[in-house]
Coordinates of C-alpha atoms in Angstrom, one line a residue:
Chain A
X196 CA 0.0 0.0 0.0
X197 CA 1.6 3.2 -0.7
X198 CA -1.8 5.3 -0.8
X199 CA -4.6 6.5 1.7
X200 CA -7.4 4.5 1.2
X201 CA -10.8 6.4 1.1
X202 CA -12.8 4.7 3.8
X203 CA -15.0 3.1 1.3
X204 CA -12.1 1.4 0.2
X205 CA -10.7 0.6 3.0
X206 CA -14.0 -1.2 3.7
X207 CA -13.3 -2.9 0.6
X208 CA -10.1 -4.3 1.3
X209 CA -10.7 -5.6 4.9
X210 CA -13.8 -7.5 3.2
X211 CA -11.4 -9.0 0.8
X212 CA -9.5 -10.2 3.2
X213 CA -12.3 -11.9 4.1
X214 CA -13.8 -13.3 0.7
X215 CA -9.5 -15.1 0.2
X216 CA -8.8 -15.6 4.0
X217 CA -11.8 -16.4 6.2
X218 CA -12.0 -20.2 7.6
X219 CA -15.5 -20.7 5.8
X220 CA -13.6 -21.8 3.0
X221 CA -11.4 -24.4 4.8
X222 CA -12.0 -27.7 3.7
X223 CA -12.8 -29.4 7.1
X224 CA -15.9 -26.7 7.1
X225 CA -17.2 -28.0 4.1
X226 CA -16.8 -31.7 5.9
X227 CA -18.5 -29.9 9.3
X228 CA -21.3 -28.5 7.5
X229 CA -22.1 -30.8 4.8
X230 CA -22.3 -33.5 7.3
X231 CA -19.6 -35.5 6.3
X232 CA -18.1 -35.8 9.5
X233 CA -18.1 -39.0 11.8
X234 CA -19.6 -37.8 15.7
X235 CA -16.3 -38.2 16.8
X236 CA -14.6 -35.8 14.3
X237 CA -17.4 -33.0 15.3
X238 CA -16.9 -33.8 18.6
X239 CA -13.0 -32.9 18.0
X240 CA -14.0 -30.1 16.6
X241 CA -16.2 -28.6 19.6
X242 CA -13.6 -29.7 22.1
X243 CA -10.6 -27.8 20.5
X244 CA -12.9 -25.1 19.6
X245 CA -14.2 -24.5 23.2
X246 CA -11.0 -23.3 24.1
X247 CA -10.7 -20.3 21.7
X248 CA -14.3 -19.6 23.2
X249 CA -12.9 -19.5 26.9
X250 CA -10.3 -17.0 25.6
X251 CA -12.1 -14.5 23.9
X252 CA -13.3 -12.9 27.2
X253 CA -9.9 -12.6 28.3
X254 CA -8.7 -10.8 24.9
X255 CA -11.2 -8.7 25.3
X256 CA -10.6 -7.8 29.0
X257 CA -6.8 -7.4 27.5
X258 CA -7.8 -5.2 24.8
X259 CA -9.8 -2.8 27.7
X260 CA -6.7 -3.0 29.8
X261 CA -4.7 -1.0 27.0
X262 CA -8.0 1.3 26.5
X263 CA -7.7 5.1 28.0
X264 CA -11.3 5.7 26.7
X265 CA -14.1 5.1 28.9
X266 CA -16.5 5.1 25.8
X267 CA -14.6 2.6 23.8
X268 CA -14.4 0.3 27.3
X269 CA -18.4 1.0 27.5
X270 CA -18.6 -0.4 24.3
X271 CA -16.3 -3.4 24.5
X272 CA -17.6 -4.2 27.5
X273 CA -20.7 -5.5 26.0
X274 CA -18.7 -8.6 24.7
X275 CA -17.7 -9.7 28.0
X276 CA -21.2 -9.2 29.0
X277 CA -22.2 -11.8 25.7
X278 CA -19.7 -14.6 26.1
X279 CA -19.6 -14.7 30.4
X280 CA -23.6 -13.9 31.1
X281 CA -24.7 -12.2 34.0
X282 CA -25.3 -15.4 36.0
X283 CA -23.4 -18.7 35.8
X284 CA -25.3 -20.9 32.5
X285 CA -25.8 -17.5 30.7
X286 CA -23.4 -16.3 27.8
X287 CA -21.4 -17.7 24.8
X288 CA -19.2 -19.9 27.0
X289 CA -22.1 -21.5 28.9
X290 CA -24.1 -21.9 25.5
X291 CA -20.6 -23.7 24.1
X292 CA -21.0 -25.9 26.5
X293 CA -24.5 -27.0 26.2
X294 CA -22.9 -27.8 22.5
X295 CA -20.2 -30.0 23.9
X296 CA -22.5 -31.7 26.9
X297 CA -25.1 -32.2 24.1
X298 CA -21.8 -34.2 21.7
X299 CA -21.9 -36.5 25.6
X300 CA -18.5 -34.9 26.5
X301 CA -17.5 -34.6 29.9
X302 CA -18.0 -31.3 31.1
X303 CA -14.8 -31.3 33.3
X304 CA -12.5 -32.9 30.3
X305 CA -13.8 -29.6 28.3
X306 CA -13.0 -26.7 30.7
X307 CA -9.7 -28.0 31.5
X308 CA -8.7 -28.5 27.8
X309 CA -6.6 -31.3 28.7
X310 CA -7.2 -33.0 24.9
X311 CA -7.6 -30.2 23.0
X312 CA -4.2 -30.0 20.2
X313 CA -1.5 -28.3 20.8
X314 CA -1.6 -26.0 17.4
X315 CA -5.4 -24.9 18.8
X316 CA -3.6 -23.4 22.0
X317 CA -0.7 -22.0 20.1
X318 CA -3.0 -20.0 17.4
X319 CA -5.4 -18.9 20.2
X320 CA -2.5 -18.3 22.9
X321 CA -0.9 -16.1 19.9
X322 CA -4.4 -14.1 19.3
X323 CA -4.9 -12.9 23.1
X324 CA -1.0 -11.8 23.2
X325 CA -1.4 -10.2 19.8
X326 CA -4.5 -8.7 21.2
X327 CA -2.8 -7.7 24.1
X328 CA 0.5 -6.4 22.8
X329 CA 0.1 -4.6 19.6
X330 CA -1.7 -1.3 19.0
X331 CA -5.4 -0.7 19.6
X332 CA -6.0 -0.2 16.1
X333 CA -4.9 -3.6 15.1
X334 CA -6.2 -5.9 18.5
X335 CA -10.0 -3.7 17.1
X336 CA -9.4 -4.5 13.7
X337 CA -8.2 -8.1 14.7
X338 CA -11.8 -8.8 15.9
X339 CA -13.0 -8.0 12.3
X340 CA -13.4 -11.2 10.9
X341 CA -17.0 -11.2 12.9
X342 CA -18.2 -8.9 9.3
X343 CA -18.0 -12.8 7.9
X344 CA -19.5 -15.0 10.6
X345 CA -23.1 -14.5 10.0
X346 CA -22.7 -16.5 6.7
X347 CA -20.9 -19.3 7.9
X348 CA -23.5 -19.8 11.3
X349 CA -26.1 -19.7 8.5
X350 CA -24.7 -22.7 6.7
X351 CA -23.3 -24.0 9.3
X352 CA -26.9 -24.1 11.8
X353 CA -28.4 -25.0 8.3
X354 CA -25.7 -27.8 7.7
X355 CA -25.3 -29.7 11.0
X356 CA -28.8 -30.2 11.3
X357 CA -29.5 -31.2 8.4
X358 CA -26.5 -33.8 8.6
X359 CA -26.0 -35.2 12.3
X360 CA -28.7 -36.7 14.2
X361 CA -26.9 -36.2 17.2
X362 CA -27.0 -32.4 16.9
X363 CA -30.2 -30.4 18.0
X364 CA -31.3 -26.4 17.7
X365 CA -30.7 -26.2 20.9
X366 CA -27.4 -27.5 21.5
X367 CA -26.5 -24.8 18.8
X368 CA -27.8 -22.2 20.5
X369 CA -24.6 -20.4 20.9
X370 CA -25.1 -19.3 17.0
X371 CA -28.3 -18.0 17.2
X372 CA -26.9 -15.5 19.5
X373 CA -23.9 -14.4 17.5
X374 CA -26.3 -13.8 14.8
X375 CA -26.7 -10.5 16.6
X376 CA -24.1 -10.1 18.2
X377 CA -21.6 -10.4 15.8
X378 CA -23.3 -7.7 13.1
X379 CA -23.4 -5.4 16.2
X380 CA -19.5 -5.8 17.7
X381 CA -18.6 -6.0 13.5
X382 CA -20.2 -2.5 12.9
X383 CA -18.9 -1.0 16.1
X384 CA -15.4 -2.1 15.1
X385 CA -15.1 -1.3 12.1
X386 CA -16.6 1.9 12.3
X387 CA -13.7 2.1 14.6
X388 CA -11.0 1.0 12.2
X389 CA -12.4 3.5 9.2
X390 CA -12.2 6.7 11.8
X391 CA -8.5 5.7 13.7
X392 CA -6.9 3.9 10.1
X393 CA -5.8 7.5 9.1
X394 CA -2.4 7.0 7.9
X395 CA -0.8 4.8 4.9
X396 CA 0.6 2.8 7.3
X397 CA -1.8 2.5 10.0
X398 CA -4.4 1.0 7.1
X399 CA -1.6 -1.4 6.4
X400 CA -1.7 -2.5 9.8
X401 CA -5.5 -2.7 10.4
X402 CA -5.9 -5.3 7.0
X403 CA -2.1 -7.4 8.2
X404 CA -4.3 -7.6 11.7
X405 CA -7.2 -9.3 10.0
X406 CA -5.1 -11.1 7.7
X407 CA -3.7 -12.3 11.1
X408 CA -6.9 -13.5 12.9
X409 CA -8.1 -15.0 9.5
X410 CA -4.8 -17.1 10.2
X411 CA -5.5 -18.1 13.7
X412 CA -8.8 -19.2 12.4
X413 CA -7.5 -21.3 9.6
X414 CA -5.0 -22.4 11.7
X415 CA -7.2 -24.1 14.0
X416 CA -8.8 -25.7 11.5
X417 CA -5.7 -27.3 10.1
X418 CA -4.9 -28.6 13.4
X419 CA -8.0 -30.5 13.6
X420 CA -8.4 -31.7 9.4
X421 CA -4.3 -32.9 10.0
X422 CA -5.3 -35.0 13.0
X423 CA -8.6 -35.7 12.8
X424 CA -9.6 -36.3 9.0
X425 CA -6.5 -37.1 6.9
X426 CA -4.3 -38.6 7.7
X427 CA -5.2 -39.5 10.9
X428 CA -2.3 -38.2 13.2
X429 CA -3.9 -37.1 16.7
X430 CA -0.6 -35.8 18.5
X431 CA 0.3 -37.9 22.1
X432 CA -2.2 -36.5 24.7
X433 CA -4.9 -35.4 22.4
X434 CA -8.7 -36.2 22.3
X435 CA -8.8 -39.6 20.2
X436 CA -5.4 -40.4 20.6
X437 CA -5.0 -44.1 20.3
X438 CA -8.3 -45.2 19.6
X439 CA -9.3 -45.3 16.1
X440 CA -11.4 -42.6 14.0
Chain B
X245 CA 5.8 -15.8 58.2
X246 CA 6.4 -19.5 58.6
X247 CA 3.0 -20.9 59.9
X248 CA -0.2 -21.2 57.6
X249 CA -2.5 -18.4 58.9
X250 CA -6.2 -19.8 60.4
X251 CA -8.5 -17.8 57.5
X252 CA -9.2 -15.2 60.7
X253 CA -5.7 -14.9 61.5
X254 CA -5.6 -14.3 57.7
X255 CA -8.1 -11.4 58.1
X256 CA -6.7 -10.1 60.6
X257 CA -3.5 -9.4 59.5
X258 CA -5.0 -8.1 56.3
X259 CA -6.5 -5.5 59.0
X260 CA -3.6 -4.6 60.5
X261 CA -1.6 -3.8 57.3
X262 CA -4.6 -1.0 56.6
X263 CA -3.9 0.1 60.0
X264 CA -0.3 0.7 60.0
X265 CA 0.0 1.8 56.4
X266 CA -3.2 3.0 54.7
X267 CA -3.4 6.6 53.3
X268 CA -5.4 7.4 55.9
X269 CA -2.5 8.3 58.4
X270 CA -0.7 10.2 55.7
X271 CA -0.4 14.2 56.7
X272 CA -1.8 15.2 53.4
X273 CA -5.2 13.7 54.3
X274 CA -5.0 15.2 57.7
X275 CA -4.9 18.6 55.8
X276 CA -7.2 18.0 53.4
X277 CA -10.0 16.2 55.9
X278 CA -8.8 18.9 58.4
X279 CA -10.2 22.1 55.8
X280 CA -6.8 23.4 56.1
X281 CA -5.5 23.8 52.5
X282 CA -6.1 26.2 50.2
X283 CA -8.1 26.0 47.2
X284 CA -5.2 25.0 44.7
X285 CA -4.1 22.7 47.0
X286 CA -7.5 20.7 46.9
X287 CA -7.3 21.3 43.3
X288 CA -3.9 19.9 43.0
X289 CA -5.3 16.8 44.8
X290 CA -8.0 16.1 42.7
X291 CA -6.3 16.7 39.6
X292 CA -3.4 14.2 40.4
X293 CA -6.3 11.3 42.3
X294 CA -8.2 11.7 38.7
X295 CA -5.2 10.2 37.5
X296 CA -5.3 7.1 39.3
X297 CA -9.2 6.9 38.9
X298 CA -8.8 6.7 35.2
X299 CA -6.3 3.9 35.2
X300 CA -8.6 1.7 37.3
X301 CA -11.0 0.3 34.8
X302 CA -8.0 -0.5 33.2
X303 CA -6.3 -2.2 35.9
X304 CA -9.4 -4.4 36.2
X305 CA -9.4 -4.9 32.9
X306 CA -6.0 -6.2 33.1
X307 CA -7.0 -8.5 36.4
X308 CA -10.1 -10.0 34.6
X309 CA -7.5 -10.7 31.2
X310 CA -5.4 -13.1 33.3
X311 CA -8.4 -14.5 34.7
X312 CA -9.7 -17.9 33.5
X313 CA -12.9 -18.0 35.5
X314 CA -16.2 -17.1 34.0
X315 CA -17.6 -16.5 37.6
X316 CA -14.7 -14.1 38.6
X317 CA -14.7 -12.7 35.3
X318 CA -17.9 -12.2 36.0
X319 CA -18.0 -10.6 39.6
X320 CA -15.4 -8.5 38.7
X321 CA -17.2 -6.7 35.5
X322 CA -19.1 -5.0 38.2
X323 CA -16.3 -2.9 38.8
X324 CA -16.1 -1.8 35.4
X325 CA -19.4 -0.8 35.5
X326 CA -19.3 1.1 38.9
X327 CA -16.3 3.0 36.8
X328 CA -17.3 3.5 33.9
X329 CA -21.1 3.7 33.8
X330 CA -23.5 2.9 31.1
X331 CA -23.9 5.9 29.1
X332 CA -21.2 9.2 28.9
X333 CA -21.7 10.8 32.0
X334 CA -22.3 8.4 34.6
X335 CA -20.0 5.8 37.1
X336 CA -16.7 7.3 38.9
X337 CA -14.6 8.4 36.5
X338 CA -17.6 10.7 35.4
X339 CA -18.3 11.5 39.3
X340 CA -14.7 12.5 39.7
X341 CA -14.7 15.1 36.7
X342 CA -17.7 16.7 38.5
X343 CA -15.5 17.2 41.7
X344 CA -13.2 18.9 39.5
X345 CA -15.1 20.5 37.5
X346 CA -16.7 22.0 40.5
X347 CA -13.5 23.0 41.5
X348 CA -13.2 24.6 38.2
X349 CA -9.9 22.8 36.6
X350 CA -10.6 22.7 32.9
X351 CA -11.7 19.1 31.6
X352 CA -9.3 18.5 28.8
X353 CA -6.4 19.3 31.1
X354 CA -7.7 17.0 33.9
X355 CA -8.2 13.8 31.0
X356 CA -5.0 14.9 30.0
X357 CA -2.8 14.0 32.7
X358 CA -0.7 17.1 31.5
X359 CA -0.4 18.8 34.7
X360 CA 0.0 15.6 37.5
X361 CA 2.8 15.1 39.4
X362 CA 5.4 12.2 37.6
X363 CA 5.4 10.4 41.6
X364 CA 1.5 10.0 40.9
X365 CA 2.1 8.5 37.4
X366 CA 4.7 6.1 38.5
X367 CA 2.8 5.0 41.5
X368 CA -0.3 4.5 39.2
X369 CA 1.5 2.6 36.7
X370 CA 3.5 0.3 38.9
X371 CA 0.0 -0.2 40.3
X372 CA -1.6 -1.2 37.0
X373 CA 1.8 -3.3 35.9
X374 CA 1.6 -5.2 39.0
X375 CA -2.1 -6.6 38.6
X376 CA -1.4 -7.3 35.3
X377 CA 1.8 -9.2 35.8
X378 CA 1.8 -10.8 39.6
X379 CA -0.2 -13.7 40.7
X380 CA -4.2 -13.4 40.2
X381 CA -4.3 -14.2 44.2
X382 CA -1.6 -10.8 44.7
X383 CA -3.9 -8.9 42.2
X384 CA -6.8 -9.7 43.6
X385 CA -4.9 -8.9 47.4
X386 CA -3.7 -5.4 46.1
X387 CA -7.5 -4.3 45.8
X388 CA -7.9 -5.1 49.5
X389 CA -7.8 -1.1 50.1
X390 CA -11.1 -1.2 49.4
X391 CA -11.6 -3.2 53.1
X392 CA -10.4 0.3 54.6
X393 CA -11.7 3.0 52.8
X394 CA -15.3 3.7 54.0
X395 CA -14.1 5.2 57.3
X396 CA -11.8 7.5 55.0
X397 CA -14.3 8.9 53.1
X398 CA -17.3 9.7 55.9
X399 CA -14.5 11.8 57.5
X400 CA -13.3 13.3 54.2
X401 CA -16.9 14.0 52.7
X402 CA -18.2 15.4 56.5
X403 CA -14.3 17.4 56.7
X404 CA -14.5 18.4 53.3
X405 CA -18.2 19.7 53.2
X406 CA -17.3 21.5 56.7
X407 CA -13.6 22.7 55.6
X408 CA -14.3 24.5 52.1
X409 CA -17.0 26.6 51.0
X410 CA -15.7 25.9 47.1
X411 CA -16.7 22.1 47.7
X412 CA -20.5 21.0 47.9
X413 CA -22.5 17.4 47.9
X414 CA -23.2 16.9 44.5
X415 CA -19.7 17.7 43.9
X416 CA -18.5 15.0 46.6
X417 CA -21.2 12.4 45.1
X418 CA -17.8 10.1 44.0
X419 CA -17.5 9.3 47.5
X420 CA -21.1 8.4 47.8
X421 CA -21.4 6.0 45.5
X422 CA -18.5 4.4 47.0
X423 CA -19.7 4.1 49.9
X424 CA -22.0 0.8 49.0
X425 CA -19.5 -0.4 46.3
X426 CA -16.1 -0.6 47.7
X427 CA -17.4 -3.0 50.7
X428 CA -19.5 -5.2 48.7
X429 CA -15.9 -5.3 46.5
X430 CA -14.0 -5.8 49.9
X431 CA -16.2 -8.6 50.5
X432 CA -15.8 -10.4 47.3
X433 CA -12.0 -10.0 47.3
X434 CA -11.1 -10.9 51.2
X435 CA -13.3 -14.5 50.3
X436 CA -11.1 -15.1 47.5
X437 CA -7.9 -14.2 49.5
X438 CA -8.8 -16.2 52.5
X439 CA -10.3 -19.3 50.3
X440 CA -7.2 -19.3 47.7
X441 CA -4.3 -18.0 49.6
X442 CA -3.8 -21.8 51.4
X443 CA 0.0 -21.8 51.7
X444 CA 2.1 -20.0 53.9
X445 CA 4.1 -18.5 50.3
X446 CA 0.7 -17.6 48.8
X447 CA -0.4 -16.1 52.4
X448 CA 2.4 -13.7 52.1
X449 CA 2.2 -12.9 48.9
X450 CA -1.2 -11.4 49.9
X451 CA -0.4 -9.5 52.5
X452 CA 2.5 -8.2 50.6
X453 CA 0.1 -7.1 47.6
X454 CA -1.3 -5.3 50.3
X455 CA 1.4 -3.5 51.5
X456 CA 2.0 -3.2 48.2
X457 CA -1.2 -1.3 47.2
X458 CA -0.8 1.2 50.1
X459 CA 2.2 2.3 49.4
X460 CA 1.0 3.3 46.0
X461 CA -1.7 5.1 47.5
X462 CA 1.1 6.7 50.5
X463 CA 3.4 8.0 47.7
X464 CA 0.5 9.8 45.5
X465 CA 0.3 11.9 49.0
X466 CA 3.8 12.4 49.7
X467 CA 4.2 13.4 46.2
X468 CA 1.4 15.7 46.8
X469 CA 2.6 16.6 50.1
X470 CA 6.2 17.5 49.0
X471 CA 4.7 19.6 45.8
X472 CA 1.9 21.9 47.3
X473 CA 2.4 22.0 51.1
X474 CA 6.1 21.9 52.5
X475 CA 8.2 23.3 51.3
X476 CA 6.2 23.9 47.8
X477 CA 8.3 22.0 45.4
X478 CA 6.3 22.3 42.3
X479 CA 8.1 20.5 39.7
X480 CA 8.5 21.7 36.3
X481 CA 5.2 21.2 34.0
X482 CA 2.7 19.8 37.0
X483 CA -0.1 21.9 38.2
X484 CA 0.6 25.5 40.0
X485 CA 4.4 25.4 38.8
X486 CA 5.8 28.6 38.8
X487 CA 3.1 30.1 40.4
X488 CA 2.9 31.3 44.0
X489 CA 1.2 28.6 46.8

């Protein structure tokens, strides 16, 4: 980039990011939501993906650390509020786990992500420090890949009930929520991102840190299609590991 | 320290730390409580004390970003909220901008930080650094303050309201409002200390958070002390320098 993007374009470029980057077009999401996938492999998938769940609260909580603006922590705040509930059962994290109680896995194995891979803690563990330690304009614009999610819970609600028995509306209720609330936290960010992007570089910096989430998305993804679909491998220690799939 | 504490031995010792070393011994408060400063010095006061209002919600922020708990995640939000408010113009940080805009310091320059003392900006940041980078349990110790500060603040409001015609009660509504919150916080934090801290290392670490805390609190006075009351030591670019006390 070597020119100011107007913000209409900058729009444009963070949503290509998006269209070439974004996990919905990662092979073992076209397995997940055309119900291709044995119980176990979905189940791999909830269990690895529970732990990026548990995280976001505390990225967000690290993003508000760095934030000298009361309105901006107002306005983050309202995350926390989604994924931890006011009470214990409410929020995102609660609603992941009616997911992963509703696959029959142990509640305790879950929260202490004991099996989960070790590339899923790597990419997530690198999204909360990233969060934590780079500018506020790239941990906001880092959180942009929620402009894409409401098309992939569509296909994906759409997809797993269509293809699993063992998966019900309810148990996917965390989706139905982040139908809203991702639009809402999207806007608001990048919103954000068009009014504080106002240099060559700073725009740069805003797409690298989308480009960068859109990794730690894929990322996770690879971890489970390399040990969970093909080959095969599940790493010592992992959910699976030694039994066959 | 060489025996684990009983959890009232705990408490107790807890206590005593506030009574040997809280900010409520410190001359400055003496003064201030007293009505005998002047005007600018009250000013002085509440311009520097902004300063370590408006790092709080970030220094919970950073507290709730180490924290993998839901439930304290959750409990802990609430001081977020007390700080920051709902809408633009409500919680503390907005309560503490009405003390000084009632004591008629200009807005921008109070958010600024421009004119505080560098000993209230290094106290305040090693504050913030060490929630975000000691133990939970010593982060969650080093708010223990809270434990002592009702008494401070019915004889600062009732010393205050007596002491200066330029101060009035909507003006001292902060302290008000803190008045419910800071025990029910107390509360919530001494049951964590006392159920987590259950070696005699983590015990001490506590109460050393503790000590911690209040000597954070003690220097913002005795750098307010040493600036505006004896012997007048303004340093160059903080509040009143160059002019007369």
């Amino acid at each position: 980039m070597t020119e100011l993007l107007s913000p209409a374009a900058l729009e444009a470029a963070l949503r290509q990011v998006g269209e070439e980057r974004y996990h919905n077009r990662h092979p073992f999401h076209a397995l997940l939501h055309g119900g291709r996938l044995s119980r176990r492999q979905v189940e791999a998938w909830a269990l690895n993906r529970f732990y990026y769940q548990s995280r976001i609260p505390m990225k967000d909580a690290a993003l508000m650390a760095r934030c000298e603006d009361p309105a901006l922590r107002r306005a983050w705040r309202q995350r926390l509020i989604d994924h931890d509930g006011t009470a214990p059962g409410e929020g995102g994290i609660a609603r992941w786990l009616a997911l992963t109680d509703g696959l029959g896995l142990d509640r305790g194995y879950v929260v202490s992500g004991a099996g989960i891979l070790p590339a899923t803690r790597f990419a997530v563990d690198a999204y909360v420090r990233f969060v934590a330690e780079r500018t506020l304009l790239e941990a906001v614009a880092s959180s942009l890949t929620e402009m894409f999610s409401p098309a992939i819970i569509g296909e994906r609600v759409a997809g797993m009930l269509a293809g699993y028995d063992f998966v019900t509306r309810e148990t996917l209720a965390y989706f139905n929520a982040r139908l809203t609330q991702a639009p809402r936290d999207a806007d608001f960010a990048l919103a954000y991102v068009m009014r504080e992007a106002r240099t060559v570089a700073a725009q740069a910096a805003a797409i690298a840190a989308l480009i960068f989430k859109c990794d730690v998305l894929w990322a996770q993804l690879d971890g489970l299609h390399h040990a969970y679909v093909a080959p095969g491998h599940v790493p010592p220690g992992a959910f699976g590991y030694g039994a066959e799939e």
